Coordinates of C-alpha atoms and ligand atoms in Angstrom, one line a residue:
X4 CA 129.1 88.2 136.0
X5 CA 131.8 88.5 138.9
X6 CA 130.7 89.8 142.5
X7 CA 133.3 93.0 141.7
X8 CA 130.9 93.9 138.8
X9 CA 129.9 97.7 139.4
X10 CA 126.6 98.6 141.1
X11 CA 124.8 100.8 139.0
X12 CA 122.1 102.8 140.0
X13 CA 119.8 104.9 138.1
X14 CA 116.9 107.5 138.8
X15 CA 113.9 107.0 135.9
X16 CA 110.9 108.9 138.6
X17 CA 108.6 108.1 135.4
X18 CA 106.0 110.3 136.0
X19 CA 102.2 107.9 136.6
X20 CA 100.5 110.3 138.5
X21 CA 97.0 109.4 138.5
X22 CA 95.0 112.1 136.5
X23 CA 92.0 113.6 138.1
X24 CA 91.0 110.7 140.2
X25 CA 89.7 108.4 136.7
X26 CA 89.8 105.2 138.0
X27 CA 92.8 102.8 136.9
X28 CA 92.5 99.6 134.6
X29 CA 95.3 98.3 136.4
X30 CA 94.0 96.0 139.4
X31 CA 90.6 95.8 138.3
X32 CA 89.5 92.1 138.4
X33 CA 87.5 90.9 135.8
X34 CA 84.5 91.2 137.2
X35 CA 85.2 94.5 138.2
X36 CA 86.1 95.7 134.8
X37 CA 83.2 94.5 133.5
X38 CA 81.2 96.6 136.0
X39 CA 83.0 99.4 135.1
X40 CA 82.7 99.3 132.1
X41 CA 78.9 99.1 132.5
X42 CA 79.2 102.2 134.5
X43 CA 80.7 103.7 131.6
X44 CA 78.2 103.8 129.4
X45 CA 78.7 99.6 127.3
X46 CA 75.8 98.0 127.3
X47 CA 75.4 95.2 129.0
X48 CA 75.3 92.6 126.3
X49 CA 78.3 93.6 125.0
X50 CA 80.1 94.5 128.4
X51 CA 81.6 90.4 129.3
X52 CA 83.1 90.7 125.6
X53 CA 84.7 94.6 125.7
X54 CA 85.7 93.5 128.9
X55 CA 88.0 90.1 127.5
X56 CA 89.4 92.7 124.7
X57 CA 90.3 95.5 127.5
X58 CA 91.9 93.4 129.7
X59 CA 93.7 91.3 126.6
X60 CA 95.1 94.8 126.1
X61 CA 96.2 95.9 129.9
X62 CA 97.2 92.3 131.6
X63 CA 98.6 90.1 128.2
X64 CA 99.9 92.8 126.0
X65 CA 101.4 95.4 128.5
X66 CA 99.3 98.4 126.2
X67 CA 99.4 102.1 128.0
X68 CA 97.9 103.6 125.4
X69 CA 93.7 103.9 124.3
X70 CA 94.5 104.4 121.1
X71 CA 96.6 101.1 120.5
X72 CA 94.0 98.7 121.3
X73 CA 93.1 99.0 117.4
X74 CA 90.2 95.8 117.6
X75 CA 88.1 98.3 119.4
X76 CA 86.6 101.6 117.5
X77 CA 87.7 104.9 117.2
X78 CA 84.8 106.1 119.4
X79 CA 85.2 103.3 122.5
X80 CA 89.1 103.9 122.3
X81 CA 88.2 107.6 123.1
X82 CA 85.4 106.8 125.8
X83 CA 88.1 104.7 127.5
X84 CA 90.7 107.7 127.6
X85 CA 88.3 110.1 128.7
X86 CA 87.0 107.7 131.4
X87 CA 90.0 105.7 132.8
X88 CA 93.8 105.6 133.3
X89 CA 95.7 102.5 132.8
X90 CA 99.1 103.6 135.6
X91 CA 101.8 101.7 137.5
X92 CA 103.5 103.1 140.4
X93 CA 106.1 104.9 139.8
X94 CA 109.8 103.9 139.8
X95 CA 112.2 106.0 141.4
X96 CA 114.8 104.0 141.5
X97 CA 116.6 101.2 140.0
X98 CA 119.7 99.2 141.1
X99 CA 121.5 96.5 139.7
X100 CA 123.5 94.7 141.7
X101 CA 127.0 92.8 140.9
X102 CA 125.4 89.1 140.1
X103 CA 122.8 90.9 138.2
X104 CA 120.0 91.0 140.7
X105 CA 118.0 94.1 140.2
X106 CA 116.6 96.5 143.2
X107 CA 113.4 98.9 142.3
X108 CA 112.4 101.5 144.9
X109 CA 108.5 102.0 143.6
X110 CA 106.5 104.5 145.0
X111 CA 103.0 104.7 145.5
X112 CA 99.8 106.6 146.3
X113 CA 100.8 108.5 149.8
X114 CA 104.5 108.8 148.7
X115 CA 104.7 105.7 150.2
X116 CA 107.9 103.4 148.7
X117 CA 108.0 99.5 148.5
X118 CA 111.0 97.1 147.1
X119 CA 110.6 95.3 144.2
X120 CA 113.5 92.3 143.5
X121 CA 114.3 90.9 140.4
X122 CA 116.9 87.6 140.4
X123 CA 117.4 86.0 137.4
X124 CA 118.8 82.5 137.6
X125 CA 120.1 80.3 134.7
X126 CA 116.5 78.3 134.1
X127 CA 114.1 81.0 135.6
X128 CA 114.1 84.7 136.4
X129 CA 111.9 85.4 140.3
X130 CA 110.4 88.5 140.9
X131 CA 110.0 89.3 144.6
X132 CA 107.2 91.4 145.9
X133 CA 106.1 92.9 148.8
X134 CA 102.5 93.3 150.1
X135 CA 102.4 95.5 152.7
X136 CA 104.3 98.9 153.2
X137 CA 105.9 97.7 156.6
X138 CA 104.9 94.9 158.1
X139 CA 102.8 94.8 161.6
X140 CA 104.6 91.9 162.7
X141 CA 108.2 92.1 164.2
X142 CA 109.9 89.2 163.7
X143 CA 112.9 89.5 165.4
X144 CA 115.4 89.1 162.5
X145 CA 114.1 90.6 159.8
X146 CA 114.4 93.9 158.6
X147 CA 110.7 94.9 157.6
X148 CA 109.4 93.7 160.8
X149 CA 111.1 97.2 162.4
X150 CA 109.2 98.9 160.9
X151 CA 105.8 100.3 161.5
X152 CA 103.1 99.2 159.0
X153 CA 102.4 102.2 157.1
X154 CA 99.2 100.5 154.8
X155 CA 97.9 97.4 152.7
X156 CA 99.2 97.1 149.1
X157 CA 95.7 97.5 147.2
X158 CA 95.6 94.7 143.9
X159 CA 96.8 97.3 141.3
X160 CA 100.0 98.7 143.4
X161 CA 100.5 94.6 143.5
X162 CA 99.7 93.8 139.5
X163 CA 101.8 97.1 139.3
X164 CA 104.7 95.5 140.5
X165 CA 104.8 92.9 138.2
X166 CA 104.1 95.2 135.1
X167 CA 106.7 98.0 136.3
X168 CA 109.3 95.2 136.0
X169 CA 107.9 93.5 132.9
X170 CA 108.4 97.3 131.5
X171 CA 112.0 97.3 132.8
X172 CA 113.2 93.8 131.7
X173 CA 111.2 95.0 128.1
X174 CA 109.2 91.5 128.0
X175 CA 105.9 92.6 127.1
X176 CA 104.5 90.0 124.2
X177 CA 104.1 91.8 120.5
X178 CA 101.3 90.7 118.6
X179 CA 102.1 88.1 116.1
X180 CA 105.8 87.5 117.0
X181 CA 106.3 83.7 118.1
X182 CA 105.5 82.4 121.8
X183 CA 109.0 83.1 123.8
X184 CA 108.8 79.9 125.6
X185 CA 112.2 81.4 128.2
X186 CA 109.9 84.1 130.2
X187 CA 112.7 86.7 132.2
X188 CA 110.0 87.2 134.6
X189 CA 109.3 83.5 135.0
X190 CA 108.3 83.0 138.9
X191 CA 106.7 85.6 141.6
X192 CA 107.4 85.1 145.3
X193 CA 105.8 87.3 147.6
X194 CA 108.4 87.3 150.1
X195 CA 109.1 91.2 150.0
X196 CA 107.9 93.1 152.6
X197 CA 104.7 92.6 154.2
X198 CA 102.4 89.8 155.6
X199 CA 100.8 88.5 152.6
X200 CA 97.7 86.8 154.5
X201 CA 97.0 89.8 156.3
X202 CA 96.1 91.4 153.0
X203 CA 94.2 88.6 151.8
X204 CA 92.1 90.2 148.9
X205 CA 94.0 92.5 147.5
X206 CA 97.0 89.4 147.3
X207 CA 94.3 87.2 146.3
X208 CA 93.1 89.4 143.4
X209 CA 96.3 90.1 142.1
X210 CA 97.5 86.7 141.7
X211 CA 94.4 86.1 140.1
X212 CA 95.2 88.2 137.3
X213 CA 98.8 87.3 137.4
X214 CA 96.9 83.5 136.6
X215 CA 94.6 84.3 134.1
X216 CA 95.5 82.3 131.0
X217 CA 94.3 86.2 129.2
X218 CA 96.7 88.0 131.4
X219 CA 100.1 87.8 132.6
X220 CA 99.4 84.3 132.3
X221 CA 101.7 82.9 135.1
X222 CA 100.9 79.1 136.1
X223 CA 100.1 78.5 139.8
X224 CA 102.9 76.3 140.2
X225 CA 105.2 79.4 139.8
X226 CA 103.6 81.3 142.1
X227 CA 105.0 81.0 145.8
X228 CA 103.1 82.8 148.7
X229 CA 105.4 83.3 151.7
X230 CA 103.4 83.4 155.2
X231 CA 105.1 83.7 158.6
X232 CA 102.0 81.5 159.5
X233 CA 98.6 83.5 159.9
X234 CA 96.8 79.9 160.0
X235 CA 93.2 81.0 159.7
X236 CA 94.4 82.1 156.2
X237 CA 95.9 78.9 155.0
X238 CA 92.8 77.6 154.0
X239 CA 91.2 79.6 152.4
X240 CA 94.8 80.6 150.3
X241 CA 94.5 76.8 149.1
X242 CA 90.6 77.4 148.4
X243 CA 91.4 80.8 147.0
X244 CA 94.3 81.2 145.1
X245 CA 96.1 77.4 145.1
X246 CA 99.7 78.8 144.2
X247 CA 102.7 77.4 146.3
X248 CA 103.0 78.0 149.6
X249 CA 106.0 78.8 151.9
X250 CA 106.0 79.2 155.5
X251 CA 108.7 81.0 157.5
X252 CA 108.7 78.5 160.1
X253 CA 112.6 79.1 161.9
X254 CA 112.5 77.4 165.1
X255 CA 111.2 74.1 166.5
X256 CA 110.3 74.8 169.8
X257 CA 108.0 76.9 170.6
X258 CA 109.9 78.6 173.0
X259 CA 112.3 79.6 170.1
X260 CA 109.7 80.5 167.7
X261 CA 107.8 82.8 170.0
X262 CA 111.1 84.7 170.4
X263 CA 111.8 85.0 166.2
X264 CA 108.2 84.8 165.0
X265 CA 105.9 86.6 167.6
X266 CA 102.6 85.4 165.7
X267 CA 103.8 81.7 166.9
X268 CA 102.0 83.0 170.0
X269 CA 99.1 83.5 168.4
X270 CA 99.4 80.0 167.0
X271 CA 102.0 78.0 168.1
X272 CA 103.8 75.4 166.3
X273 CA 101.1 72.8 166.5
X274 CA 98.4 74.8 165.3
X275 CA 100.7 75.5 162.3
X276 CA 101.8 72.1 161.2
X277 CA 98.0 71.4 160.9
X278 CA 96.6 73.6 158.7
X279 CA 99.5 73.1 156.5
X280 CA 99.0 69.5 156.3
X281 CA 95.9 69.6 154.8
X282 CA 96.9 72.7 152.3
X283 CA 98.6 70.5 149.7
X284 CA 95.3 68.8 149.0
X285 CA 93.4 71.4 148.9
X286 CA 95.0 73.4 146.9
X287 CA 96.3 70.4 144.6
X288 CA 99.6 72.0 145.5
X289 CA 103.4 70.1 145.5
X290 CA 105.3 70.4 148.4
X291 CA 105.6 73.2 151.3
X292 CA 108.2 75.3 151.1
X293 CA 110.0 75.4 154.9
X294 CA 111.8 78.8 154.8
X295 CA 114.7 78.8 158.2
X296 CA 116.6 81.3 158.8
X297 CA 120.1 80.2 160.1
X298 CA 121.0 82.1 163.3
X299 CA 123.9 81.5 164.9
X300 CA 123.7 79.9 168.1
X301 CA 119.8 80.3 168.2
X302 CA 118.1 77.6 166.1
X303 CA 121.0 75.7 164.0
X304 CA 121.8 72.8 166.5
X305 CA 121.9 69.8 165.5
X306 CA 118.9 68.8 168.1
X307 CA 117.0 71.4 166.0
X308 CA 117.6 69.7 162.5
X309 CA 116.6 66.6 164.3
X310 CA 113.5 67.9 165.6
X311 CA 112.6 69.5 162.6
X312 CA 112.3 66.3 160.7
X313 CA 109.8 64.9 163.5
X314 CA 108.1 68.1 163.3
X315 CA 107.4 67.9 159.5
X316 CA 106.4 64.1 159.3
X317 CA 104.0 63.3 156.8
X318 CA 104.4 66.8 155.3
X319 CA 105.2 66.7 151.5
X320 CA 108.0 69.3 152.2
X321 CA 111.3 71.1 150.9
X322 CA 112.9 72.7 153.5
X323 CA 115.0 76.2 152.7
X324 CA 117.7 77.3 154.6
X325 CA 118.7 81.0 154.8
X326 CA 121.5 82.4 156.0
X327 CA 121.1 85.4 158.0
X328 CA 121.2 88.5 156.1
X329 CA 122.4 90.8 158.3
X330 CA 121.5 94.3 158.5
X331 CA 122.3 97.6 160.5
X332 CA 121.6 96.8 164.4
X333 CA 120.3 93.4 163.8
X334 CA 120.4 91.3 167.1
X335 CA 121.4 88.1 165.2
X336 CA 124.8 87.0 163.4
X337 CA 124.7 84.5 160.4
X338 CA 125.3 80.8 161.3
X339 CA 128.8 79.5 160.2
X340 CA 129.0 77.8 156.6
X341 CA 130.4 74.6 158.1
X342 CA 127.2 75.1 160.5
X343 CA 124.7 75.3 157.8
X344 CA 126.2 72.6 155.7
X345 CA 126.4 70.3 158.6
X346 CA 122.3 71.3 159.5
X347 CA 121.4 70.8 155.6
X348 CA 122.9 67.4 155.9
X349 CA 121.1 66.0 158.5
X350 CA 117.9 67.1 157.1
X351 CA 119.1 65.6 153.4
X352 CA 120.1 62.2 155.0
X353 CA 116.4 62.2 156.2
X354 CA 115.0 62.4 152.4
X355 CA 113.9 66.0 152.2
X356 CA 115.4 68.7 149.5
X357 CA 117.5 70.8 151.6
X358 CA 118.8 73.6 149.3
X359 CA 120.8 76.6 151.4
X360 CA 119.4 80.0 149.6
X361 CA 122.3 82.0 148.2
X362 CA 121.9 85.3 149.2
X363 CA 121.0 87.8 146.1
X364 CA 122.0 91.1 145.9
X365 CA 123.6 91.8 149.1
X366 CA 125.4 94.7 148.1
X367 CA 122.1 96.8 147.1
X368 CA 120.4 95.3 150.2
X369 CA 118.0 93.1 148.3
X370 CA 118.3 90.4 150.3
X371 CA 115.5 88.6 151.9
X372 CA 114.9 90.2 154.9
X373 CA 116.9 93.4 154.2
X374 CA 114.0 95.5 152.4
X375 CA 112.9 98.5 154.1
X376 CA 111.8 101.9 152.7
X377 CA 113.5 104.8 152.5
X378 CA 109.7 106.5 153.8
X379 CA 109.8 105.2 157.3
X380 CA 113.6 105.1 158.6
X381 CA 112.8 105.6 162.1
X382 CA 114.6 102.5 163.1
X383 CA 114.3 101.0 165.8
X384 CA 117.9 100.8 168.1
X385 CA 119.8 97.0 168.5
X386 CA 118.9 97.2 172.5
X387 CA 114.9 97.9 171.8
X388 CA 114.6 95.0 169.0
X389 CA 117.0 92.7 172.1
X390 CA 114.7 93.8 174.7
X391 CA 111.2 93.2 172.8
X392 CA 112.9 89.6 171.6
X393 CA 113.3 89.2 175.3
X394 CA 117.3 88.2 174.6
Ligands
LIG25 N1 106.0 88.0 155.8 C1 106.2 86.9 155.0 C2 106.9 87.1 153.7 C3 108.1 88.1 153.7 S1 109.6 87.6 154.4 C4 106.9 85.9 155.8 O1 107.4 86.2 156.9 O2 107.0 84.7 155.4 C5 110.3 86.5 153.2 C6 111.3 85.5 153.9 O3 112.5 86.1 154.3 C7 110.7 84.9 155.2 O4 111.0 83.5 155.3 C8 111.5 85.6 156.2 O5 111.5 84.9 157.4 C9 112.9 85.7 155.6 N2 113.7 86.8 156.2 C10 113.3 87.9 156.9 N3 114.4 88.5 157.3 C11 115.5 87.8 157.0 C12 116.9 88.0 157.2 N4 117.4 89.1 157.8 N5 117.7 87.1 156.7 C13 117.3 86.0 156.0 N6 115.9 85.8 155.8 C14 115.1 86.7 156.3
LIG26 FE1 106.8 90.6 158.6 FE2 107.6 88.4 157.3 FE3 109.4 90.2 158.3 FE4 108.0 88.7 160.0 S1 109.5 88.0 158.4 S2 108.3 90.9 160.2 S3 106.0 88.5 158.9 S4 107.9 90.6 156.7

């Protein structure tokens, strides 16, 4: 695959409307399936094991359709279709990008519209997802943060996600064929739009049923939660979910980091570094993912690579540098490569991973940072976003 490689893009608006307000399998937790089902008429004592086959049939086998789930009868295959719908969001568009990186516009209850990014590497295949339409914070540099926060993600638009491109990518097991050890849709980040931890349950519920060993089946390990450092949340995302855990952290002063991360006033730097000292334990986690941005002039000094390994100390950390992706009236430009390479050596010399993130699909705007929906364009002008970053 070369960079020239044409950019396809293709309309599929797969009609999902949700019929006559039946409530959807899709999202339900187990619990909550099992109360429905309840609701609808099983009887108790059979409910926890109509519930395991039902949800076999939505989260492991990718099944749309009642009448396929052929170990339940005739009779409880037509209660289901007369009393539930099992529907994604819809897709409206898809793009593929040069190096194979693929771009879904999904839209939602609302006509709302989030981004969905596929990259597929050599030993793994990442789906990014957002969690939030918008995004209520404003970092300075990013893309989502200009615009407004439209609503919460609830769990089935975020399961939905993950099964809309499962459809796409046609991985969905079939019964009896062998075990395809090479998943496509290997790893999840949520690192699309939105501030994961401030929709804790819905987030929290989703991954749960991208975990369950009788679902999507995804191990914890390859599950990586990106926060831009809501630290009240850390805990209880260790207690609660125990998947991976990135933090965009992007400056090491807190004058800096007030300026790109706002939240840092909220909690500052300190307050940061320790909840997430104790989140590896808790969560019986590997190391923290450091997301940094690399802004030219701003927060790639060499001082700043210094102080970030003082910072992190005792931290079992990786630390990921990102060069800017620029975007339409962005305040920031990209830090040089020699700039970058020169930052990731200092912080490699001082024994901690220091991979630089390759952008992925910049030429459909899938980049990190570069997600925005078509729903709320109202930007926001370069001399506003200056002015509120106090440049
Ligand atoms: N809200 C969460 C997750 C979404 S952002 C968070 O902030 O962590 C995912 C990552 O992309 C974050 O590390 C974010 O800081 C980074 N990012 C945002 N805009 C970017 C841009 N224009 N270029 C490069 N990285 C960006
Ligand atoms: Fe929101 Fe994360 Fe973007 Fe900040 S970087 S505005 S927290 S999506």
């Amino acid at each position: 695959m070369t960079a020239k490689a044409p950019i396809t893009q293709d309309v599929h608006t797969i009609p999902r409307h949700l019929p006559d307000g039946k409530p959807n399998l899709v999202g339900m937790t187990r619990d909550q399936m099992r109360d429905a089902l309840i609701t609808a008429g099983t009887p108790e004592k059979q409910a926890k094991m109509r519930m395991g086959q039902v949800w076999q049939w939505v989260y492991h086998w990718g099944v749309r359709d009642f009448d396929a789930m052929t170990n339940l009868s005739k009779d409880y295959r037509t209660m289901l279709a007369e009393t539930f719908v099992i529907a994604l969001p819809e897709v409206v568009t898809r793009q593929v990008s040069g190096d194979g990186t693929r771009k879904y516009l999904v839209r939602i209850a609302g006509g709302h519209e989030v981004e969905v990014v596929y990259i597929p590497e050599e030993d793994r295949g990442t789906l990014c997802i957002s969690s939030q339409v918008g995004c209520t914070l404003t970092c300075t540099f990013c893309h989502t943060g200009t615009q407004k926060l439209v609503r919460n993600l609830t769990t089935s638009e975020i399961v939905g996600q993950i099964m809309v491109a499962r459809d796409d990518l046609g991985e969905w097991p079939t019964p009896g064929a062998p075990k395809d050890e090479t998943r496509l849709l290997s790893n999840i980040v949520l690192m699309g739009m939105g501030e994961p931890l401030y929709n804790f349950e819905n987030v929290r519920d989703a991954m749960k049923i991208a975990m369950d060993p009788h679902g999507i089946q995804l191990s914890r390990r390859r599950i990586t939660l990106s926060t831009s450092g809501v630290v009240p949340e850390i805990a209880r995302t260790a207690e609660e979910i125990g998947c991976q855990l990135a933090v965009s952290f992007h400056a090491t002063t807190d004058e800096v980091r007030d300026v790109l991360v706002p939240i840092n006033k909220r909690w500052n730097i300190s307050a940061l570094l320790d909840a997430l000292r104790s989140y590896p334990k808790v969560s019986n986690s590997e190391r923290i993912t450091f997301e940094y941005v690399m802004l030219d002039g701003v927060n790639d000094s060499d001082e700043d690579a210094r102080r970030l390994i003082k910072l992190i100390d005792g931290i079992p950390a990786k630390i990921n540098l990102i060069p800017f992706n620029e975007w339409p009236g962005a305040p920031y430009r990209r830090s040089s490569n020699n700039r970058i390479r020169k930052f990731a050596d200092i912080i490699y010399k001082a024994g901690y991973a220091s991979p630089i993130r390759t952008p992925r699909g910049e030429d459909i705007m899938a980049a990190c940072g570069q997600l925005k929906s078509a729903t709320e364009r109202a930007r926001k002008s370069r001399a506003q976003i200056a002015q509120e970053a106090g440049l």
